[in-house]
PDB file of C-alpha atoms in Angstrom:
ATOM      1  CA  UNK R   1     -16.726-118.691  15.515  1.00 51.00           C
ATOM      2  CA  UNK R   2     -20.187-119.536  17.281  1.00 67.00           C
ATOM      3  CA  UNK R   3     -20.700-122.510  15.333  1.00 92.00           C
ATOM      4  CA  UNK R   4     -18.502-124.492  18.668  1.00 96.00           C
ATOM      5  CA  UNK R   5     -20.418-122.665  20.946  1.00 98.00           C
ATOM      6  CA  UNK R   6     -23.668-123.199  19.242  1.00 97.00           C
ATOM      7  CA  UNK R   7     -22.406-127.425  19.145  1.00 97.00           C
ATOM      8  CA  UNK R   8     -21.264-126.398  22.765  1.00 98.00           C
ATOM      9  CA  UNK R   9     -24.371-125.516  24.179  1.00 98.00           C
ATOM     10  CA  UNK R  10     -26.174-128.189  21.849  1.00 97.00           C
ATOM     11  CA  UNK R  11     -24.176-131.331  23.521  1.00 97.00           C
ATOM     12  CA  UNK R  12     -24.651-130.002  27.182  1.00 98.00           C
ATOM     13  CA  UNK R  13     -28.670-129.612  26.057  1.00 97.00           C
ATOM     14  CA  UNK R  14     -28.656-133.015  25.296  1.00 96.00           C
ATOM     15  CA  UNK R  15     -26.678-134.208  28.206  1.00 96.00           C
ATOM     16  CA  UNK R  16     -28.807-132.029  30.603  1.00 97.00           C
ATOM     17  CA  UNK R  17     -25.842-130.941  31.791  1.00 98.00           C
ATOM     18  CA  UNK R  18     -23.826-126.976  32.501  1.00 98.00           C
ATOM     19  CA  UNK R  19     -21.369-125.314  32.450  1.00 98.00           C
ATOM     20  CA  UNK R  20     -19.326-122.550  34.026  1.00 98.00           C
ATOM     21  CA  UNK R  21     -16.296-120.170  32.689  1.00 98.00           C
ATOM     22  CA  UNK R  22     -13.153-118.798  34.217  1.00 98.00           C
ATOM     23  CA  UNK R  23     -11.462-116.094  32.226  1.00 98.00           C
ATOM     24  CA  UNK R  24      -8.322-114.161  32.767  1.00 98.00           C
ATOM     25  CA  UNK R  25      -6.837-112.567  29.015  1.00 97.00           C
ATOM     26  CA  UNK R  26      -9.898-113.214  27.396  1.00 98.00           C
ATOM     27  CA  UNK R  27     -11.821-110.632  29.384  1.00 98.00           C
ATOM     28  CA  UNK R  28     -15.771-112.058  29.138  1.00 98.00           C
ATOM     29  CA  UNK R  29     -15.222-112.747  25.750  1.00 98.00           C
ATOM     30  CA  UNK R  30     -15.647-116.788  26.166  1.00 98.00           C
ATOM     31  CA  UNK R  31     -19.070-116.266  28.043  1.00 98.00           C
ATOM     32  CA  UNK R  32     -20.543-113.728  25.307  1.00 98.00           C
ATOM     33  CA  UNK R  33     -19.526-116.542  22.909  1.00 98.00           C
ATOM     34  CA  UNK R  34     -21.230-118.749  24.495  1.00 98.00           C
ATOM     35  CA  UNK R  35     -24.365-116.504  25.542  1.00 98.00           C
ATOM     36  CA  UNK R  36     -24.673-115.679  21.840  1.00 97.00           C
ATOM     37  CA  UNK R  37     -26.103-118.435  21.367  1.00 98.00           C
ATOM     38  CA  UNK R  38     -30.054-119.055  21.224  1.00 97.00           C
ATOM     39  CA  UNK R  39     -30.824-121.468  24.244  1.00 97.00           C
ATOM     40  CA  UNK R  40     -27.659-121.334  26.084  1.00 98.00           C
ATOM     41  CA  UNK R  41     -29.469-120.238  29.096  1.00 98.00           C
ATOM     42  CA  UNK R  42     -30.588-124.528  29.302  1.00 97.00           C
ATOM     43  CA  UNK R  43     -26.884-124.988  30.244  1.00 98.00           C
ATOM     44  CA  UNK R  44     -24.885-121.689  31.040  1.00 98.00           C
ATOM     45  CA  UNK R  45     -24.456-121.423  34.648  1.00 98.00           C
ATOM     46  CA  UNK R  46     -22.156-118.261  34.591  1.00 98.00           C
ATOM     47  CA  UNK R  47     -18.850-116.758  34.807  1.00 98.00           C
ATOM     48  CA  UNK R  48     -16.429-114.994  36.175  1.00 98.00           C
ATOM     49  CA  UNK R  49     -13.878-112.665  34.890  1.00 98.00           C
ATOM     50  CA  UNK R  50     -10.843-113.133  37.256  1.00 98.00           C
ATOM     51  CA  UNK R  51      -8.236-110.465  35.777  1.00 96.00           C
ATOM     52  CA  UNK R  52      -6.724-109.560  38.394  1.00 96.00           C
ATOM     53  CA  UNK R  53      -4.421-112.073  40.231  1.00 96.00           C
ATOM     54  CA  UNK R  54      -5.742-112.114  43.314  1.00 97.00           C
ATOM     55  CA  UNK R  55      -8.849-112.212  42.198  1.00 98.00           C
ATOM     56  CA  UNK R  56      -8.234-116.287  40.770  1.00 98.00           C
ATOM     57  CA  UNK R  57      -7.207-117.072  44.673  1.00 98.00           C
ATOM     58  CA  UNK R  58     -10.140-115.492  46.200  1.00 98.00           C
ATOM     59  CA  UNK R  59     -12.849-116.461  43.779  1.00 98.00           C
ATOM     60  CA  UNK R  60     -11.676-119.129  42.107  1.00 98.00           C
ATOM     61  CA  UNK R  61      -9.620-120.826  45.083  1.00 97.00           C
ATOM     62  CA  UNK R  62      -6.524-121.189  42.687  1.00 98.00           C
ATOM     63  CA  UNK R  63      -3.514-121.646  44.878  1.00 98.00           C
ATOM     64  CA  UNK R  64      -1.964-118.423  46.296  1.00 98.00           C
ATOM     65  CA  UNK R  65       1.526-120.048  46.908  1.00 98.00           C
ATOM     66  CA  UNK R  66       1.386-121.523  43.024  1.00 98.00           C
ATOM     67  CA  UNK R  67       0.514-117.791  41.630  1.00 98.00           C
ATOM     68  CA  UNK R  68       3.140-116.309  44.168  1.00 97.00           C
ATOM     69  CA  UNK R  69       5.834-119.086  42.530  1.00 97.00           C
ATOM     70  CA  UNK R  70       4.765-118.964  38.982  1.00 97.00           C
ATOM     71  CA  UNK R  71       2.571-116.334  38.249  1.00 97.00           C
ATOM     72  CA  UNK R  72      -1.565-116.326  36.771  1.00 97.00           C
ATOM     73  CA  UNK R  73       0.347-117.578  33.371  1.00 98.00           C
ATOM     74  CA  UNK R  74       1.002-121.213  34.353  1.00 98.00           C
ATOM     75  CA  UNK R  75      -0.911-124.516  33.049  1.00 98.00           C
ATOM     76  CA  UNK R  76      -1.349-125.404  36.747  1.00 97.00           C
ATOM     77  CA  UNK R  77      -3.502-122.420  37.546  1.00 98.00           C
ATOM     78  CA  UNK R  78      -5.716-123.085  33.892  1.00 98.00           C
ATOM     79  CA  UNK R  79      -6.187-126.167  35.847  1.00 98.00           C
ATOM     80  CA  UNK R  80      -7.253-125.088  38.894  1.00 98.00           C
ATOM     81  CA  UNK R  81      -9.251-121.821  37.352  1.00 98.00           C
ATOM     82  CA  UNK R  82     -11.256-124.234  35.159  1.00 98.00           C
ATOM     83  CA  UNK R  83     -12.097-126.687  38.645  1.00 97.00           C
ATOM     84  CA  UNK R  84     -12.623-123.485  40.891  1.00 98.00           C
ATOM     85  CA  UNK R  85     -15.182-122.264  38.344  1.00 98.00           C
ATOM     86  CA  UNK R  86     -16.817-125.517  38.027  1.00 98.00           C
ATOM     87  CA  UNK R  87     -17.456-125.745  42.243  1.00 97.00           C
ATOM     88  CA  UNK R  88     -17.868-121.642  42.625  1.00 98.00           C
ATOM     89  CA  UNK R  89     -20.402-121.798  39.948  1.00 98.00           C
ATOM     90  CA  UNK R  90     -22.299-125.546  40.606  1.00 98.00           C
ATOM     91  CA  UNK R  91     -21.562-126.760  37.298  1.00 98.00           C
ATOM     92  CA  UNK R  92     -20.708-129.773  35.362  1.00 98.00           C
ATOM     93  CA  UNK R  93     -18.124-128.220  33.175  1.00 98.00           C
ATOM     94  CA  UNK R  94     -15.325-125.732  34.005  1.00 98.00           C
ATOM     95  CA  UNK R  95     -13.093-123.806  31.530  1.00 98.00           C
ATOM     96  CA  UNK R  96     -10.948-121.283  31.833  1.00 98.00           C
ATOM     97  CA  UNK R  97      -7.878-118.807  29.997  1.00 98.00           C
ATOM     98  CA  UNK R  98      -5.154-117.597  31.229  1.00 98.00           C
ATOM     99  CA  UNK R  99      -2.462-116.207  28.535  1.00 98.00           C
ATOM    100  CA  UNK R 100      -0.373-112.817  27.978  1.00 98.00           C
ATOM    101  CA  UNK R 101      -2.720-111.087  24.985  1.00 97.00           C
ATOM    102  CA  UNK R 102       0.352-108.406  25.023  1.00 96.00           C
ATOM    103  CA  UNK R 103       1.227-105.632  24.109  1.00 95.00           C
ATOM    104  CA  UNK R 104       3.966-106.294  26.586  1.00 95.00           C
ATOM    105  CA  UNK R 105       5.066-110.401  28.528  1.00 96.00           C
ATOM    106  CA  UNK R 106       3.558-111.206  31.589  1.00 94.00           C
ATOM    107  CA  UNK R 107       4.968-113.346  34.586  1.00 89.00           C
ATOM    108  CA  UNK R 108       8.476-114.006  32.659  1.00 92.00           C
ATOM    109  CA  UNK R 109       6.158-115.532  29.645  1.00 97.00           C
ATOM    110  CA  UNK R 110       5.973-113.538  26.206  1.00 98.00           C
ATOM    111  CA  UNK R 111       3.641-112.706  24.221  1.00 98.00           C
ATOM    112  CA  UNK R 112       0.865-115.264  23.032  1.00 98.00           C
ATOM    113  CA  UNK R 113       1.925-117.723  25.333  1.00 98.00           C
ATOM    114  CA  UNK R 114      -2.236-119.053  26.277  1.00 98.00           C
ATOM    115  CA  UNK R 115      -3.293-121.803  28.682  1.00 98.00           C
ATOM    116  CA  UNK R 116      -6.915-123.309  28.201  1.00 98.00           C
ATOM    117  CA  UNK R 117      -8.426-126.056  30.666  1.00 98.00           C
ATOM    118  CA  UNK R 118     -11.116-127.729  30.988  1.00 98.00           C
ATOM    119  CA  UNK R 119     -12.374-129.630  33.926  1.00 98.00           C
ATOM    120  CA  UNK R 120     -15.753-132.119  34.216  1.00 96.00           C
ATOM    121  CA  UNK R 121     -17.025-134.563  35.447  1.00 92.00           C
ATOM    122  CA  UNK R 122     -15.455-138.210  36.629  1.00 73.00           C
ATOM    123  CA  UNK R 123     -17.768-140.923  34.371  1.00 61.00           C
ATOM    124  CA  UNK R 124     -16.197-144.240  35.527  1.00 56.00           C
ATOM    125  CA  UNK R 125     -18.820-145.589  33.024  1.00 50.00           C
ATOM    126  CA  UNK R 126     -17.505-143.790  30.175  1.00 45.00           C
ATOM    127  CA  UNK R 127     -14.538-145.602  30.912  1.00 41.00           C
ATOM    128  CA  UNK R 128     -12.693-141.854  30.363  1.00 42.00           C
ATOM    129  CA  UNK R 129     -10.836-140.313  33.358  1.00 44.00           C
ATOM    130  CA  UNK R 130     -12.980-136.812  33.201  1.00 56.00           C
ATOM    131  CA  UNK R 131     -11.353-134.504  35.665  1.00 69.00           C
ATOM    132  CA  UNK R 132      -8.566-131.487  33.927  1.00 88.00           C
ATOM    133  CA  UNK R 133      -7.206-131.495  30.789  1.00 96.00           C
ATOM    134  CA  UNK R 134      -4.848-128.009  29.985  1.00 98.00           C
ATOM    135  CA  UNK R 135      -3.761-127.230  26.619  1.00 98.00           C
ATOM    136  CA  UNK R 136      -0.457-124.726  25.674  1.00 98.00           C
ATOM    137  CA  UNK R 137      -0.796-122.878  23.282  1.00 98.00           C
ATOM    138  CA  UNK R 138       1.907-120.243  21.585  1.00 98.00           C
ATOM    139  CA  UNK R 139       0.216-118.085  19.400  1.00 98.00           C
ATOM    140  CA  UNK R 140       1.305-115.400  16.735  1.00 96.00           C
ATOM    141  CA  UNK R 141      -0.909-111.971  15.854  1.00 96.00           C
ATOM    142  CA  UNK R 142      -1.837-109.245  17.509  1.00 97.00           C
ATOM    143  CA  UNK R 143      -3.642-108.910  21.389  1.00 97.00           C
ATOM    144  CA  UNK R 144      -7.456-109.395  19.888  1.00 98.00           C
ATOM    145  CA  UNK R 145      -6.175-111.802  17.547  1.00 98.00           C
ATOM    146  CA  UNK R 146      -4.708-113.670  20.368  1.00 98.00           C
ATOM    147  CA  UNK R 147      -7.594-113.505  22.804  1.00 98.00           C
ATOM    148  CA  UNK R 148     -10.149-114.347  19.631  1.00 98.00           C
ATOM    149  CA  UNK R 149      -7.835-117.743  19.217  1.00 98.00           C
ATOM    150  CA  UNK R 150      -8.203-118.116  23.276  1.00 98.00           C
ATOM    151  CA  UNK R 151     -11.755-118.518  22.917  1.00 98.00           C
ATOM    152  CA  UNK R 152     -11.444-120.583  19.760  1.00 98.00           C
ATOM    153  CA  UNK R 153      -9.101-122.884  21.433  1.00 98.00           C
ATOM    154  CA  UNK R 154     -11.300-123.406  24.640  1.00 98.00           C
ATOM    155  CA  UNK R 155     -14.383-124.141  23.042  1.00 98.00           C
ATOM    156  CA  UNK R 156     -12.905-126.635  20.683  1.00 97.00           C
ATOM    157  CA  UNK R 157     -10.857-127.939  24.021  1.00 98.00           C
ATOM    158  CA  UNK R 158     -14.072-128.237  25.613  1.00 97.00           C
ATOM    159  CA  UNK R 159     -15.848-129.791  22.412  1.00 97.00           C
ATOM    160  CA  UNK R 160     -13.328-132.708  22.327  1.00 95.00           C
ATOM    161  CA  UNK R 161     -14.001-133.852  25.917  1.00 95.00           C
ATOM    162  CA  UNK R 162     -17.538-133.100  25.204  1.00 95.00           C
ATOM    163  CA  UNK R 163     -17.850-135.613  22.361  1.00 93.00           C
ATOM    164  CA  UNK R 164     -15.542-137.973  23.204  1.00 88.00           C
ATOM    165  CA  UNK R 165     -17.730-138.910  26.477  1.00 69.00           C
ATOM    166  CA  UNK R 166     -20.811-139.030  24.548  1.00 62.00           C
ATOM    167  CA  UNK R 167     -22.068-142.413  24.495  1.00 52.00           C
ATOM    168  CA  UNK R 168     -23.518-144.363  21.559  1.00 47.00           C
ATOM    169  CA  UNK R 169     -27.131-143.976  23.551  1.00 45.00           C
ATOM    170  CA  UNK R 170     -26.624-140.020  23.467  1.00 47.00           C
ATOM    171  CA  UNK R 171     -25.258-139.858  20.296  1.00 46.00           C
ATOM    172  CA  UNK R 172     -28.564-141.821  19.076  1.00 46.00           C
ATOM    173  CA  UNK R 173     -30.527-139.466  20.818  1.00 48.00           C
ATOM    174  CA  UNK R 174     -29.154-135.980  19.941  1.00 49.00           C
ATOM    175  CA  UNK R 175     -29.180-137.374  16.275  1.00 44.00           C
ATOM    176  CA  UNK R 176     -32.906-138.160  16.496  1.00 45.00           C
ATOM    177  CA  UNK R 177     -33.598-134.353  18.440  1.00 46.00           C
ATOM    178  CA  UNK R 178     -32.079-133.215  15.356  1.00 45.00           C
ATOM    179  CA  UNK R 179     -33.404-134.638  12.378  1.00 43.00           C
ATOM    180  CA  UNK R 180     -30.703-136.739  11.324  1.00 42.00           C
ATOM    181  CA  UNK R 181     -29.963-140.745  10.599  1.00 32.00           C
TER     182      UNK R 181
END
């Protein structure tokens, strides 16, 4: 699985850029991911493991009314764990989990149902709208099958926005940092 987080922390090298993580079901498990890999300290700003549900209001200023009317298992509060992380933390990036890893459902939601966001920066030059993008996911296996997926699914979340905002100057750069044509 660290071959996303090793083109991860590659891209945001290159970019001279960070990035920050909110977790909920995946317990740390997206920041070791990420930390695993050689360098990572160039771009990892940190993270925070916000379990509990009060814990996403207070530290990552996701809305308490929202959690009160839909629970921590909602794409909304993905959203807004992915942009509190990104201003709690200083960084350019923000991506978060929430999900129900199980045994038992969660907030009216079964099992496996996972939200993954990712929140960065506005490029009006990139011509791309930056800001939050949440994905749904409904997954199948058991709880560390699910929460391994969780992190599989964020990084690759966080992978698409990454590369579709490089530009042809960056791409052209990070090809000639690393050997290629």
């Amino acid at each position: 699985m660290n071959s996303a987080a090793a083109e991860v922390v590659r891209l945001l090298t290159v970019r001279g850029e960070t990035l920050a993580v909110a977790e909920s079901l995946t317990g740390g498990l997206v920041a070791a991911e990420i930390t695993a890999v050689a360098g990572a300290s160039k771009s990892f700003r940190g993270s925070v493991t916000a379990y509990a549900t009060d814990l996403k209001h207070r530290l990552l200023d996701v809305d308490a009314d929202l959690l009160d009317r839909n629970g921590a298992v909602d794409p909304q509060v993905a959203a807004q764990m992915a942009a509190g992380v990104r201003a709690a933390l200083g960084a350019d990036w923000g991506i978060a989990t929430t999900g129900v890893a199980g045994p038992e459902p969660q907030d009216g939601r079964p099992v496996g149902t996972v939200f993954v966001a990712v929140d960065g920066p506005r490029r009006p030059e990139s011509g791309s709208a930056g800001g939050g993008k949440v994905e749904a996911l409904r997954l199948n296996g058991r709880r560390a099958e699910i929460r391994m997926e969780s992190v599989r699914s964020v990084l690759a979340l966080l992978l698409k926005e990454l590369v579709g905002e490089q530009t042809g100057n960056e791409r052209a750069q990070d090809t000639e940092q690393n050997g290629g044509f």
